[in-house]
mmCIF file of C-alpha atoms in Angstrom:
data_model
loop_
_atom_site.group_PDB
_atom_site.id
_atom_site.type_symbol
_atom_site.label_atom_id
_atom_site.label_comp_id
_atom_site.label_asym_id
_atom_site.label_seq_id
_atom_site.Cartn_x
_atom_site.Cartn_y
_atom_site.Cartn_z
ATOM 1 C CA MET A 1 -50.012 -11.634 21.450
ATOM 2 C CA THR A 2 -47.649 -8.661 21.245
ATOM 3 C CA GLU A 3 -44.541 -8.997 23.378
ATOM 4 C CA THR A 4 -44.616 -6.924 26.570
ATOM 5 C CA ILE A 5 -42.151 -4.042 26.309
ATOM 6 C CA ASN A 6 -39.576 -4.267 29.100
ATOM 7 C CA GLN A 7 -40.034 -1.044 31.045
ATOM 8 C CA ALA A 8 -39.370 -2.751 34.361
ATOM 9 C CA PRO A 9 -39.869 -2.168 37.141
ATOM 10 C CA PHE A 10 -43.481 -1.689 36.161
ATOM 11 C CA LYS A 11 -46.091 0.635 37.642
ATOM 12 C CA ALA A 12 -47.517 -2.418 39.401
ATOM 13 C CA ASP A 13 -44.905 -5.039 40.181
ATOM 14 C CA HIS A 14 -44.222 -7.704 42.777
ATOM 15 C CA VAL A 15 -41.177 -8.953 44.626
ATOM 16 C CA GLY A 16 -41.257 -12.544 43.426
ATOM 17 C CA SER A 17 -42.270 -15.408 45.687
ATOM 18 C CA LEU A 18 -45.806 -16.799 45.822
ATOM 19 C CA LEU A 19 -47.543 -19.202 48.179
ATOM 20 C CA ARG A 20 -46.771 -22.816 47.284
ATOM 21 C CA PRO A 21 -49.950 -24.734 46.502
ATOM 22 C CA LYS A 22 -50.758 -27.884 48.466
ATOM 23 C CA ARG A 23 -49.855 -30.025 45.460
ATOM 24 C CA ILE A 24 -46.235 -28.833 45.655
ATOM 25 C CA HIS A 25 -46.031 -29.343 49.421
ATOM 26 C CA ASP A 26 -47.400 -32.866 48.991
ATOM 27 C CA ALA A 27 -45.021 -33.642 46.125
ATOM 28 C CA ARG A 28 -42.008 -32.396 48.095
ATOM 29 C CA GLN A 29 -42.945 -34.674 50.987
ATOM 30 C CA ALA A 30 -43.499 -37.596 48.621
ATOM 31 C CA TYR A 31 -40.048 -37.024 47.096
ATOM 32 C CA LYS A 32 -38.490 -36.836 50.561
ATOM 33 C CA ASP A 33 -40.202 -40.125 51.433
ATOM 34 C CA GLU A 34 -38.892 -41.650 48.158
ATOM 35 C CA GLU A 35 -42.416 -42.187 46.876
ATOM 36 C CA ILE A 36 -41.795 -40.222 43.655
ATOM 37 C CA THR A 37 -38.652 -39.477 41.619
ATOM 38 C CA TYR A 38 -36.994 -36.096 41.199
ATOM 39 C CA ASP A 39 -38.206 -35.968 37.598
ATOM 40 C CA GLU A 40 -41.784 -36.487 38.796
ATOM 41 C CA LEU A 41 -41.370 -33.705 41.360
ATOM 42 C CA PHE A 42 -39.912 -31.397 38.702
ATOM 43 C CA LYS A 43 -42.866 -32.111 36.395
ATOM 44 C CA ILE A 44 -45.378 -31.244 39.134
ATOM 45 C CA GLU A 45 -43.512 -28.017 39.931
ATOM 46 C CA THR A 46 -43.506 -27.101 36.236
ATOM 47 C CA GLU A 47 -47.255 -27.663 35.938
ATOM 48 C CA GLU A 48 -47.902 -25.462 38.976
ATOM 49 C CA ILE A 49 -45.577 -22.761 37.616
ATOM 50 C CA GLU A 50 -47.586 -22.778 34.368
ATOM 51 C CA LYS A 51 -50.738 -22.145 36.388
ATOM 52 C CA ILE A 52 -49.333 -19.224 38.384
ATOM 53 C CA VAL A 53 -47.838 -17.595 35.284
ATOM 54 C CA ASP A 54 -51.346 -17.597 33.804
ATOM 55 C CA LYS A 55 -52.742 -16.245 37.067
ATOM 56 C CA GLN A 56 -50.228 -13.392 37.291
ATOM 57 C CA ILE A 57 -51.075 -12.336 33.744
ATOM 58 C CA GLU A 58 -54.776 -12.627 34.524
ATOM 59 C CA VAL A 59 -54.544 -10.185 37.457
ATOM 60 C CA GLY A 60 -52.775 -7.682 35.195
ATOM 61 C CA LEU A 61 -49.075 -7.987 36.065
ATOM 62 C CA LYS A 62 -46.649 -7.197 33.263
ATOM 63 C CA ALA A 63 -43.714 -8.910 34.978
ATOM 64 C CA VAL A 64 -44.191 -12.470 36.197
ATOM 65 C CA THR A 65 -42.063 -14.871 38.232
ATOM 66 C CA ASP A 66 -41.988 -18.616 38.786
ATOM 67 C CA GLY A 67 -43.124 -17.911 42.344
ATOM 68 C CA GLU A 68 -39.796 -19.412 43.499
ATOM 69 C CA PHE A 69 -41.737 -22.698 43.458
ATOM 70 C CA ARG A 70 -38.620 -24.853 43.077
ATOM 71 C CA ARG A 71 -36.908 -23.322 46.118
ATOM 72 C CA ARG A 72 -37.082 -24.092 49.826
ATOM 73 C CA PHE A 73 -35.630 -20.718 50.805
ATOM 74 C CA TRP A 74 -35.353 -17.501 48.810
ATOM 75 C CA HIS A 75 -31.544 -17.407 49.089
ATOM 76 C CA THR A 76 -29.892 -20.677 50.104
ATOM 77 C CA ASP A 77 -31.053 -22.639 47.043
ATOM 78 C CA PHE A 78 -29.104 -20.238 44.839
ATOM 79 C CA MET A 79 -26.143 -19.717 47.175
ATOM 80 C CA GLU A 80 -25.335 -23.385 47.773
ATOM 81 C CA HIS A 81 -24.983 -23.980 44.016
ATOM 82 C CA LEU A 82 -22.393 -21.242 43.545
ATOM 83 C CA GLY A 83 -18.896 -22.712 43.297
ATOM 84 C CA GLY A 84 -17.117 -22.731 46.661
ATOM 85 C CA PHE A 85 -20.227 -23.083 48.859
ATOM 86 C CA GLU A 86 -22.372 -25.828 50.355
ATOM 87 C CA GLY A 87 -25.636 -25.994 52.243
ATOM 88 C CA TYR A 88 -25.797 -27.405 55.766
ATOM 89 C CA VAL A 89 -28.023 -27.560 58.850
ATOM 90 C CA PRO A 90 -26.681 -25.367 61.692
ATOM 91 C CA GLU A 91 -27.637 -25.744 65.354
ATOM 92 C CA SER A 92 -30.252 -22.986 65.128
ATOM 93 C CA GLY A 93 -32.089 -20.801 62.639
ATOM 94 C CA TYR A 94 -32.326 -17.016 62.438
ATOM 95 C CA SER A 95 -34.132 -15.091 65.153
ATOM 96 C CA PHE A 96 -37.246 -13.316 63.913
ATOM 97 C CA VAL A 97 -39.700 -11.367 66.040
ATOM 98 C CA GLY A 98 -41.759 -14.076 67.714
ATOM 99 C CA GLU A 99 -40.182 -17.050 65.923
ATOM 100 C CA GLU A 100 -36.948 -18.807 65.041
ATOM 101 C CA THR A 101 -36.635 -19.891 61.414
ATOM 102 C CA GLU A 102 -36.077 -23.425 60.228
ATOM 103 C CA ALA A 103 -32.344 -24.104 60.519
ATOM 104 C CA TYR A 104 -30.529 -24.077 57.186
ATOM 105 C CA ASN A 105 -27.597 -22.045 55.897
ATOM 106 C CA VAL A 106 -24.637 -22.048 53.520
ATOM 107 C CA ARG A 107 -20.907 -21.939 54.153
ATOM 108 C CA ASN A 108 -17.775 -21.336 52.128
ATOM 109 C CA ILE A 109 -15.728 -24.483 51.393
ATOM 110 C CA GLY A 110 -13.448 -23.382 48.553
ATOM 111 C CA GLN A 111 -12.590 -20.722 46.011
ATOM 112 C CA ILE A 112 -15.657 -18.854 44.781
ATOM 113 C CA SER A 113 -16.754 -19.248 41.166
ATOM 114 C CA PHE A 114 -19.872 -19.427 39.040
ATOM 115 C CA ASP A 115 -20.932 -22.980 38.259
ATOM 116 C CA LYS A 116 -22.078 -23.149 34.627
ATOM 117 C CA THR A 117 -24.417 -26.002 35.573
ATOM 118 C CA HIS A 118 -26.243 -23.863 38.142
ATOM 119 C CA PRO A 119 -29.825 -25.204 38.208
ATOM 120 C CA HIS A 120 -31.429 -21.745 38.401
ATOM 121 C CA VAL A 121 -30.170 -20.918 34.901
ATOM 122 C CA LYS A 122 -31.551 -24.144 33.438
ATOM 123 C CA GLU A 123 -34.834 -23.557 35.261
ATOM 124 C CA PHE A 124 -35.054 -19.988 33.944
ATOM 125 C CA LYS A 125 -34.822 -21.196 30.341
ATOM 126 C CA LEU A 126 -37.878 -23.379 30.847
ATOM 127 C CA PHE A 127 -39.680 -20.611 32.726
ATOM 128 C CA LYS A 128 -38.992 -18.183 29.881
ATOM 129 C CA GLU A 129 -40.543 -20.658 27.440
ATOM 130 C CA ILE A 130 -43.638 -20.908 29.638
ATOM 131 C CA VAL A 131 -44.035 -17.116 29.732
ATOM 132 C CA GLY A 132 -43.365 -16.654 26.033
ATOM 133 C CA ASP A 133 -44.193 -13.186 24.745
ATOM 134 C CA ARG A 134 -47.116 -12.685 27.145
ATOM 135 C CA ALA A 135 -45.146 -10.842 29.844
ATOM 136 C CA VAL A 136 -41.619 -10.095 31.045
ATOM 137 C CA ALA A 137 -40.051 -13.079 32.819
ATOM 138 C CA LYS A 138 -38.477 -11.823 36.041
ATOM 139 C CA GLN A 139 -35.691 -13.727 37.802
ATOM 140 C CA THR A 140 -34.889 -13.198 41.491
ATOM 141 C CA ILE A 141 -31.609 -14.171 43.171
ATOM 142 C CA PRO A 142 -30.000 -13.214 46.473
ATOM 143 C CA SER A 143 -27.729 -10.191 46.379
ATOM 144 C CA PRO A 144 -24.001 -10.937 46.451
ATOM 145 C CA ASN A 145 -24.036 -9.081 49.763
ATOM 146 C CA GLN A 146 -25.870 -12.005 51.374
ATOM 147 C CA PHE A 147 -22.527 -13.820 51.370
ATOM 148 C CA PHE A 148 -21.169 -11.313 53.906
ATOM 149 C CA ASN A 149 -23.359 -12.605 56.721
ATOM 150 C CA ALA A 150 -21.185 -13.893 59.557
ATOM 151 C CA GLY A 151 -20.454 -17.588 59.413
ATOM 152 C CA VAL A 152 -20.651 -17.853 55.621
ATOM 153 C CA ARG A 153 -17.063 -16.852 54.761
ATOM 154 C CA ASN A 154 -14.397 -19.410 55.659
ATOM 155 C CA LEU A 155 -11.680 -17.361 57.349
ATOM 156 C CA ASP A 156 -9.052 -20.012 56.605
ATOM 157 C CA ILE A 157 -9.783 -19.889 52.863
ATOM 158 C CA TYR A 158 -10.462 -16.137 52.731
ATOM 159 C CA PRO A 159 -8.718 -14.367 55.626
ATOM 160 C CA ASP A 160 -8.886 -11.141 53.556
ATOM 161 C CA ILE A 161 -12.473 -9.952 53.105
ATOM 162 C CA GLU A 162 -11.444 -7.839 50.102
ATOM 163 C CA LYS A 163 -10.210 -10.938 48.233
ATOM 164 C CA TYR A 164 -13.479 -12.650 49.156
ATOM 165 C CA ALA A 165 -15.361 -9.644 47.739
ATOM 166 C CA ASP A 166 -13.340 -9.673 44.517
ATOM 167 C CA ASP A 167 -14.128 -13.342 43.887
ATOM 168 C CA LEU A 168 -17.825 -12.756 44.647
ATOM 169 C CA ILE A 169 -17.894 -9.926 42.119
ATOM 170 C CA LYS A 170 -16.391 -12.131 39.403
ATOM 171 C CA ALA A 171 -18.762 -15.026 40.187
ATOM 172 C CA TYR A 172 -21.785 -12.716 40.041
ATOM 173 C CA GLN A 173 -20.609 -11.085 36.839
ATOM 174 C CA ASP A 174 -20.581 -14.560 35.302
ATOM 175 C CA THR A 175 -23.979 -15.226 36.898
ATOM 176 C CA ILE A 176 -25.786 -12.257 35.389
ATOM 177 C CA LEU A 177 -24.255 -12.897 31.973
ATOM 178 C CA ALA A 178 -25.389 -16.538 32.146
ATOM 179 C CA PHE A 179 -28.944 -15.437 32.935
ATOM 180 C CA TYR A 180 -28.749 -12.865 30.148
ATOM 181 C CA ASP A 181 -27.635 -15.519 27.661
ATOM 182 C CA ALA A 182 -30.586 -17.630 28.870
ATOM 183 C CA GLY A 183 -32.945 -14.806 27.847
ATOM 184 C CA CYS A 184 -33.336 -12.934 31.136
ATOM 185 C CA ARG A 185 -33.934 -9.196 30.803
ATOM 186 C CA TYR A 186 -35.249 -8.473 34.318
ATOM 187 C CA LEU A 187 -33.115 -9.553 37.268
ATOM 188 C CA GLN A 188 -33.623 -8.712 40.940
ATOM 189 C CA PHE A 189 -31.116 -8.863 43.806
ATOM 190 C CA ASP A 190 -32.804 -9.631 47.141
ATOM 191 C CA ASP A 191 -30.867 -8.155 50.046
ATOM 192 C CA VAL A 192 -31.629 -8.655 53.740
ATOM 193 C CA TYR A 193 -27.983 -8.097 54.670
ATOM 194 C CA ILE A 194 -28.188 -4.380 53.833
ATOM 195 C CA ALA A 195 -31.209 -3.980 56.114
ATOM 196 C CA GLY A 196 -29.007 -5.337 58.876
ATOM 197 C CA LEU A 197 -26.450 -2.603 58.175
ATOM 198 C CA ASN A 198 -29.169 -0.095 58.968
ATOM 199 C CA ALA A 199 -30.048 -1.683 62.338
ATOM 200 C CA GLU A 200 -29.046 0.040 65.571
ATOM 201 C CA GLU A 201 -26.551 -2.739 66.249
ATOM 202 C CA ILE A 202 -25.117 -4.546 63.224
ATOM 203 C CA PRO A 203 -25.927 -8.257 63.437
ATOM 204 C CA PHE A 204 -23.845 -11.113 62.016
ATOM 205 C CA ASN A 205 -20.615 -9.095 61.682
ATOM 206 C CA ASP A 206 -17.308 -10.999 61.624
ATOM 207 C CA SER A 207 -15.541 -8.707 59.153
ATOM 208 C CA GLY A 208 -13.638 -6.355 61.445
ATOM 209 C CA TYR A 209 -15.183 -3.463 59.484
ATOM 210 C CA ASP A 210 -17.386 -0.790 61.013
ATOM 211 C CA ARG A 211 -20.799 0.210 59.649
ATOM 212 C CA GLU A 212 -19.503 2.796 57.178
ATOM 213 C CA GLU A 213 -16.864 0.419 55.810
ATOM 214 C CA LEU A 214 -19.432 -2.355 55.399
ATOM 215 C CA ILE A 215 -21.861 -0.040 53.596
ATOM 216 C CA ASP A 216 -19.053 1.025 51.271
ATOM 217 C CA LEU A 217 -18.123 -2.602 50.638
ATOM 218 C CA ALA A 218 -21.741 -3.515 49.857
ATOM 219 C CA LEU A 219 -21.895 -0.689 47.316
ATOM 220 C CA ARG A 220 -18.586 -1.651 45.703
ATOM 221 C CA VAL A 221 -19.637 -5.264 45.321
ATOM 222 C CA VAL A 222 -22.984 -4.576 43.625
ATOM 223 C CA ASN A 223 -21.552 -1.862 41.387
ATOM 224 C CA GLY A 224 -18.618 -4.121 40.542
ATOM 225 C CA VAL A 225 -21.009 -6.858 39.459
ATOM 226 C CA LEU A 226 -23.008 -4.398 37.365
ATOM 227 C CA GLU A 227 -19.953 -3.271 35.394
ATOM 228 C CA VAL A 228 -20.707 -6.091 32.921
ATOM 229 C CA LYS A 229 -24.484 -5.545 32.820
ATOM 230 C CA PRO A 230 -25.817 -5.424 29.242
ATOM 231 C CA GLU A 231 -27.678 -2.209 28.465
ATOM 232 C CA ASP A 232 -31.024 -3.929 27.929
ATOM 233 C CA LEU A 233 -30.893 -5.904 31.192
ATOM 234 C CA VAL A 234 -32.930 -4.327 34.004
ATOM 235 C CA VAL A 235 -31.498 -4.977 37.474
ATOM 236 C CA THR A 236 -33.240 -3.979 40.690
ATOM 237 C CA THR A 237 -32.488 -4.388 44.392
ATOM 238 C CA HIS A 238 -35.072 -5.422 46.975
ATOM 239 C CA LEU A 239 -34.093 -4.188 50.444
ATOM 240 C CA CYS A 240 -35.842 -6.565 52.830
ATOM 241 C CA ARG A 241 -36.086 -6.600 56.625
ATOM 242 C CA GLY A 242 -36.913 -10.288 56.790
ATOM 243 C CA ASN A 243 -40.005 -12.279 55.831
ATOM 244 C CA TYR A 244 -40.741 -15.650 57.423
ATOM 245 C CA ARG A 245 -44.240 -16.957 58.147
ATOM 246 C CA SER A 246 -45.481 -13.342 58.384
ATOM 247 C CA LYS A 247 -42.713 -12.448 60.874
ATOM 248 C CA TRP A 248 -39.882 -9.937 60.415
ATOM 249 C CA ALA A 249 -36.273 -9.626 61.598
ATOM 250 C CA PHE A 250 -35.306 -5.920 61.540
ATOM 251 C CA GLU A 251 -36.965 -2.553 61.963
ATOM 252 C CA GLY A 252 -35.967 1.047 61.380
ATOM 253 C CA SER A 253 -35.728 3.454 58.481
ATOM 254 C CA TYR A 254 -33.274 3.344 55.572
ATOM 255 C CA ALA A 255 -31.548 6.499 56.853
ATOM 256 C CA LYS A 256 -28.130 5.035 57.630
ATOM 257 C CA ILE A 257 -27.640 3.351 54.258
ATOM 258 C CA ALA A 258 -29.433 5.864 52.005
ATOM 259 C CA PRO A 259 -26.635 8.448 51.524
ATOM 260 C CA VAL A 260 -24.405 5.787 49.975
ATOM 261 C CA LEU A 261 -26.613 3.044 48.560
ATOM 262 C CA PHE A 262 -29.627 5.043 47.405
ATOM 263 C CA LYS A 263 -27.442 7.716 45.889
ATOM 264 C CA LYS A 264 -24.754 5.568 44.257
ATOM 265 C CA GLU A 265 -25.936 1.998 43.616
ATOM 266 C CA ASN A 266 -26.183 1.591 39.846
ATOM 267 C CA VAL A 267 -29.429 -0.363 39.730
ATOM 268 C CA ASP A 268 -32.548 0.485 37.750
ATOM 269 C CA GLY A 269 -34.879 0.365 40.728
ATOM 270 C CA PHE A 270 -35.240 -0.181 44.463
ATOM 271 C CA PHE A 271 -38.005 -2.342 45.939
ATOM 272 C CA LEU A 272 -38.535 -0.853 49.411
ATOM 273 C CA GLU A 273 -40.580 -2.004 52.398
ATOM 274 C CA TYR A 274 -43.055 0.612 53.579
ATOM 275 C CA ASP A 275 -45.963 -1.496 54.784
ATOM 276 C CA ASP A 276 -46.037 -0.526 58.482
ATOM 277 C CA ASP A 277 -44.628 1.754 61.172
ATOM 278 C CA ARG A 278 -41.434 -0.248 61.619
ATOM 279 C CA SER A 279 -40.336 0.827 58.136
ATOM 280 C CA GLY A 280 -39.620 4.462 59.010
ATOM 281 C CA ASP A 281 -40.505 7.530 56.963
ATOM 282 C CA PHE A 282 -39.852 8.481 53.351
ATOM 283 C CA LYS A 283 -37.116 11.050 54.068
ATOM 284 C CA PRO A 284 -34.283 8.681 52.977
ATOM 285 C CA LEU A 285 -35.787 8.684 49.471
ATOM 286 C CA ASP A 286 -34.420 12.215 49.121
ATOM 287 C CA GLU A 287 -31.034 10.580 48.406
ATOM 288 C CA ILE A 288 -32.281 8.928 45.195
ATOM 289 C CA PRO A 289 -31.341 11.128 42.223
ATOM 290 C CA ASN A 290 -34.186 12.694 40.245
ATOM 291 C CA GLY A 291 -34.459 10.830 36.985
ATOM 292 C CA GLY A 292 -32.484 7.939 38.481
ATOM 293 C CA ALA A 293 -33.608 4.591 39.832
ATOM 294 C CA ALA A 294 -37.302 3.798 40.058
ATOM 295 C CA VAL A 295 -38.681 3.561 43.596
ATOM 296 C CA VAL A 296 -41.065 0.663 44.077
ATOM 297 C CA LEU A 297 -43.041 1.503 47.198
ATOM 298 C CA GLY A 298 -43.933 -1.627 49.137
ATOM 299 C CA LEU A 299 -47.028 -0.035 50.663
ATOM 300 C CA PHE A 300 -48.996 -3.293 50.630
ATOM 301 C CA THR A 301 -48.137 -6.017 53.098
ATOM 302 C CA SER A 302 -47.635 -9.604 52.018
ATOM 303 C CA LYS A 303 -47.924 -10.721 55.652
ATOM 304 C CA HIS A 304 -51.732 -10.782 55.812
ATOM 305 C CA GLY A 305 -54.649 -10.759 53.403
ATOM 306 C CA GLU A 306 -56.552 -7.640 54.454
ATOM 307 C CA LEU A 307 -56.577 -5.034 51.676
ATOM 308 C CA GLU A 308 -55.056 -1.654 52.457
ATOM 309 C CA ASP A 309 -57.196 1.475 52.552
ATOM 310 C CA LYS A 310 -57.167 3.220 49.184
ATOM 311 C CA ALA A 311 -57.208 6.716 50.705
ATOM 312 C CA LEU A 312 -54.189 5.885 52.859
ATOM 313 C CA ILE A 313 -52.276 4.491 49.876
ATOM 314 C CA LYS A 314 -52.993 7.669 47.925
ATOM 315 C CA GLU A 315 -51.860 9.796 50.866
ATOM 316 C CA ARG A 316 -48.622 7.838 51.230
ATOM 317 C CA ILE A 317 -47.848 8.090 47.505
ATOM 318 C CA GLU A 318 -48.219 11.875 47.713
ATOM 319 C CA GLU A 319 -45.966 11.921 50.772
ATOM 320 C CA ALA A 320 -43.259 9.908 48.983
ATOM 321 C CA ALA A 321 -43.584 12.219 45.973
ATOM 322 C CA GLN A 322 -42.230 15.039 48.141
ATOM 323 C CA TYR A 323 -38.829 13.334 47.886
ATOM 324 C CA VAL A 324 -38.931 11.470 44.553
ATOM 325 C CA PRO A 325 -40.709 12.649 41.375
ATOM 326 C CA LYS A 326 -43.999 10.811 41.031
ATOM 327 C CA GLU A 327 -43.020 9.472 37.612
ATOM 328 C CA GLN A 328 -40.271 7.445 39.349
ATOM 329 C CA LEU A 329 -42.702 5.791 41.765
ATOM 330 C CA ARG A 330 -44.132 2.277 41.417
ATOM 331 C CA LEU A 331 -46.250 0.037 43.676
ATOM 332 C CA SER A 332 -45.781 -3.498 44.998
ATOM 333 C CA PRO A 333 -46.126 -5.639 48.106
ATOM 334 C CA GLN A 334 -43.345 -4.993 50.613
ATOM 335 C CA CYS A 335 -41.964 -8.515 50.094
ATOM 336 C CA GLY A 336 -42.828 -11.848 48.565
ATOM 337 C CA PHE A 337 -45.709 -13.950 49.830
ATOM 338 C CA ALA A 338 -43.509 -16.961 50.558
ATOM 339 C CA SER A 339 -39.835 -16.155 50.982
ATOM 340 C CA THR A 340 -39.521 -19.725 52.243
ATOM 341 C CA HIS A 341 -41.546 -22.825 51.454
ATOM 342 C CA HIS A 342 -43.586 -22.264 54.640
ATOM 343 C CA GLY A 343 -45.308 -19.166 53.227
ATOM 344 C CA ASN A 344 -46.921 -16.222 54.970
ATOM 345 C CA ILE A 345 -50.168 -16.509 56.931
ATOM 346 C CA LEU A 346 -52.781 -15.754 54.287
ATOM 347 C CA THR A 347 -54.675 -17.721 51.647
ATOM 348 C CA GLU A 348 -53.884 -18.047 47.956
ATOM 349 C CA ASP A 349 -57.148 -16.252 47.138
ATOM 350 C CA GLU A 350 -56.102 -13.348 49.388
ATOM 351 C CA GLN A 351 -52.700 -13.254 47.698
ATOM 352 C CA TRP A 352 -54.222 -12.976 44.220
ATOM 353 C CA GLU A 353 -56.789 -10.406 45.338
ATOM 354 C CA LYS A 354 -54.023 -8.252 46.797
ATOM 355 C CA LEU A 355 -51.981 -8.395 43.595
ATOM 356 C CA ARG A 356 -55.081 -7.524 41.557
ATOM 357 C CA TYR A 357 -55.748 -4.591 43.905
ATOM 358 C CA ILE A 358 -52.172 -3.307 43.489
ATOM 359 C CA VAL A 359 -52.542 -3.345 39.688
ATOM 360 C CA GLN A 360 -55.835 -1.473 39.995
ATOM 361 C CA LEU A 361 -54.491 1.223 42.321
ATOM 362 C CA ALA A 362 -51.264 1.654 40.334
ATOM 363 C CA ASP A 363 -53.294 2.345 37.192
ATOM 364 C CA GLU A 364 -55.468 4.778 39.071
ATOM 365 C CA LEU A 365 -52.993 6.612 41.311
ATOM 366 C CA LEU A 366 -49.699 6.690 39.362
#
């Protein structure tokens, strides 16, 4: 089969995570209970990843992910394996609307660096082999900005947030080059932290910086990382307002961050949440330069299985096209289907039908 040309983000794309099948949940529990070995768990995960790669290609997606099947959480599994950090269980989880998340987080315990043995890089190599030349293998990792959440930085090790930022930039530069050397040509930064900067009151702030200074810092960090980006590596940012068992954490438009981040962040595309009223209007898209980053409109919710009305999707695309040329627009769900191992409240069949529907409407409407 001819290799898929990397024109990511594609007309129909998706954020990354997929519902874990029962076999993976059962295997994880069996491993926890010491009934199977880690190697046996890894083999089961690999077999399930092979199945969902085939399924993504079957529904028509040109970029496929491993569904984040080896992770418990979309961010902590990566973060705790960066040099200078560890995972731990805090007293409480994050507060979402209607629910508190399972308690787990990361904290800074030393100087920040990229660990060359990071498991995500090894896992990507195998994933890339599974995909072969049938599609573009997409890798998702948390944005470096996720490390600015309060409680992550150790103020005794890094009293100066700018030094902390500099070391994060260097570690992430090494990260993206390691993924590139492993064959990755489509990398996505997932960023809930930036959504928090757009909230009426900034949560999780222990920096001493105000909103404008934090937005500027977030921009400098991502652009600093991207200074080493190879020309043929596509990097996108997903701006997420939280996704946990079909619940969300933040609401509001992108208006406060758009003049800086939309206008100046040197990524190839933005995955944006526009699946309901809490997302705000499309006016902030006016800050994205014409001919610049692609805008992946998350008009389809991953939080439930009901398919969106085609007429409404068409209407919303035309509305967004008032601010961004239509040729820059793409379609996707607003977030992944399982940002954590718990998954959103819908069935696997509904998940696949929604992805198939997105491919169909993208072909028809864009």
